PDB file of C-alpha atoms in Angstrom:
ATOM      1  CA  MET A1024      -5.459   7.058   7.670  1.00  0.00           C
ATOM      2  CA  ILE A1025      -3.432   4.936   9.976  1.00  0.00           C
ATOM      3  CA  ILE A1026      -3.569   1.982   7.670  1.00  0.00           C
ATOM      4  CA  SER A1027      -3.301   4.249   4.212  1.00  0.00           C
ATOM      5  CA  PHE A1028      -0.635   6.137   5.786  1.00  0.00           C
ATOM      6  CA  SER A1029       1.503   2.394   6.874  1.00  0.00           C
ATOM      7  CA  LEU A1030       0.283   1.525   3.289  1.00  0.00           C
ATOM      8  CA  VAL A1031       2.296   4.420   1.842  1.00  0.00           C
ATOM      9  CA  LEU A1032       4.891   3.678   4.084  1.00  0.00           C
ATOM     10  CA  LEU A1033       5.398   0.593   3.497  1.00  0.00           C
ATOM     11  CA  LEU A1034       5.344   0.970  -0.412  1.00  0.00           C
ATOM     12  CA  GLY A1035       8.067   3.923  -0.145  1.00  0.00           C
ATOM     13  CA  ILE A1036      10.398   1.306   1.763  1.00  0.00           C
ATOM     14  CA  VAL A1037       9.748  -1.198  -0.842  1.00  0.00           C
ATOM     15  CA  LEU A1038      10.317   1.128  -3.788  1.00  0.00           C
ATOM     16  CA  VAL A1039      13.615   2.630  -1.930  1.00  0.00           C
ATOM     17  CA  VAL A1040      14.918  -1.263  -1.835  1.00  0.00           C
ATOM     18  CA  MET A1041      14.374  -1.772  -5.085  1.00  0.00           C
ATOM     19  CA  ILE A1042      15.645   0.476  -6.487  1.00  0.00           C
ATOM     20  CA  ARG A1043      18.623   0.187  -4.141  1.00  0.00           C
ATOM     21  CA  GLY A1044      18.628  -4.086  -4.967  1.00  0.00           C
ATOM     22  CA  GLY A1045      18.850  -2.344  -8.421  1.00  0.00           C
ATOM     23  CA  SER A1046      16.247  -4.053  -9.622  1.00  0.00           C
ATOM     24  CA  MET A1047      14.348  -0.855 -10.343  1.00  0.00           C
ATOM     25  CA  LYS A1048      15.888   2.387 -12.189  1.00  0.00           C
ATOM     26  CA  TRP A1049      15.243   5.863 -10.963  1.00  0.00           C
ATOM     27  CA  GLY A1050      13.265   6.836 -14.332  1.00  0.00           C
ATOM     28  CA  PRO A1051      10.369   4.225 -13.599  1.00  0.00           C
ATOM     29  CA  ALA A1052      10.141   4.852 -10.415  1.00  0.00           C
ATOM     30  CA  ILE A1053       9.809   8.533 -10.965  1.00  0.00           C
ATOM     31  CA  VAL A1054       7.084   7.511 -13.683  1.00  0.00           C
ATOM     32  CA  ALA A1055       5.768   5.315 -11.047  1.00  0.00           C
ATOM     33  CA  ILE A1056       5.536   7.743  -8.511  1.00  0.00           C
ATOM     34  CA  LEU A1057       4.285  10.632 -10.647  1.00  0.00           C
ATOM     35  CA  PHE A1058       1.509   7.518 -12.009  1.00  0.00           C
ATOM     36  CA  GLY A1059      -0.193   7.335  -8.810  1.00  0.00           C
ATOM     37  CA  PHE A1060       0.127  11.053  -8.042  1.00  0.00           C
ATOM     38  CA  SER A1061      -2.091  11.560 -11.045  1.00  0.00           C
ATOM     39  CA  LEU A1062      -4.590   8.273 -10.575  1.00  0.00           C
ATOM     40  CA  ALA A1063      -5.578   9.781  -6.958  1.00  0.00           C
ATOM     41  CA  SER A1064      -6.747  12.135  -8.904  1.00  0.00           C
ATOM     42  CA  THR A1065      -8.823  10.640 -10.814  1.00  0.00           C
ATOM     43  CA  GLY A1066     -12.236   8.990 -10.404  1.00  0.00           C
ATOM     44  CA  ALA A1067     -10.272   5.052 -10.124  1.00  0.00           C
ATOM     45  CA  ALA A1068      -9.122   6.436  -6.291  1.00  0.00           C
ATOM     46  CA  ASP A1069     -12.341   5.679  -4.562  1.00  0.00           C
ATOM     47  CA  PRO A1070     -12.559   2.432  -5.754  1.00  0.00           C
ATOM     48  CA  ILE A1071      -9.322   1.572  -5.463  1.00  0.00           C
ATOM     49  CA  ARG A1072      -9.083   3.032  -1.611  1.00  0.00           C
ATOM     50  CA  ASP A1073     -12.829   0.973  -0.878  1.00  0.00           C
ATOM     51  CA  PHE A1074     -10.894  -2.172  -2.383  1.00  0.00           C
ATOM     52  CA  LEU A1075      -7.537  -1.824   0.376  1.00  0.00           C
ATOM     53  CA  GLU A1076      -9.656  -0.453   2.928  1.00  0.00           C
ATOM     54  CA  SER A1077     -12.006  -3.636   2.804  1.00  0.00           C
ATOM     55  CA  VAL A1078      -8.815  -6.029   2.235  1.00  0.00           C
ATOM     56  CA  SER A1079      -7.396  -4.279   5.619  1.00  0.00           C
ATOM     57  CA  ASN A1080     -10.623  -5.284   7.248  1.00  0.00           C
ATOM     58  CA  SER A1081     -10.561  -8.313   6.493  1.00  0.00           C
ATOM     59  CA  ILE A1082      -6.875  -8.799   7.429  1.00  0.00           C
ATOM     60  CA  GLY A1083      -8.460  -7.334  11.023  1.00  0.00           C
ATOM     61  CA  SER A1084     -11.037  -9.384  11.194  1.00  0.00           C
ATOM     62  CA  PHE A1085      -8.766 -12.770  10.537  1.00  0.00           C
ATOM     63  CA  ASP A1086      -6.547 -11.563  13.464  1.00  0.00           C
ATOM     64  CA  ASN A1087      -9.086 -10.765  15.535  1.00  0.00           C
ATOM     65  CA  ASN A1088     -10.350 -14.518  15.080  1.00  0.00           C
ATOM     66  CA  ILE A1089      -7.238 -16.108  15.766  1.00  0.00           C
ATOM     67  CA  ASN A1090      -6.583 -13.847  19.020  1.00  0.00           C
ATOM     68  CA  SER A1091      -9.977 -14.944  20.429  1.00  0.00           C
ATOM     69  CA  SER A1092      -9.611 -18.330  19.562  1.00  0.00           C
ATOM     70  CA  GLY A1093      -6.045 -18.699  21.709  1.00  0.00           C
ATOM     71  CA  ARG A1094      -4.226 -20.013  20.213  1.00  0.00           C
TER      72      ARG A1094
END
């Protein structure tokens, strides 16, 4: 749950920066947000969530390996 909230926060910040920087306009941003909400209610939500969880677990184990090696 914490990772998904962090990911949502990170993606939200990236979206705001892209809009403010001019690389993305408000129209496409709203379409992307609505697409995300509609995608979350489909059968594709579980595989995407599983993929993101496996990536975050891999990053966490990589971080643990680095910390345990004493570097």
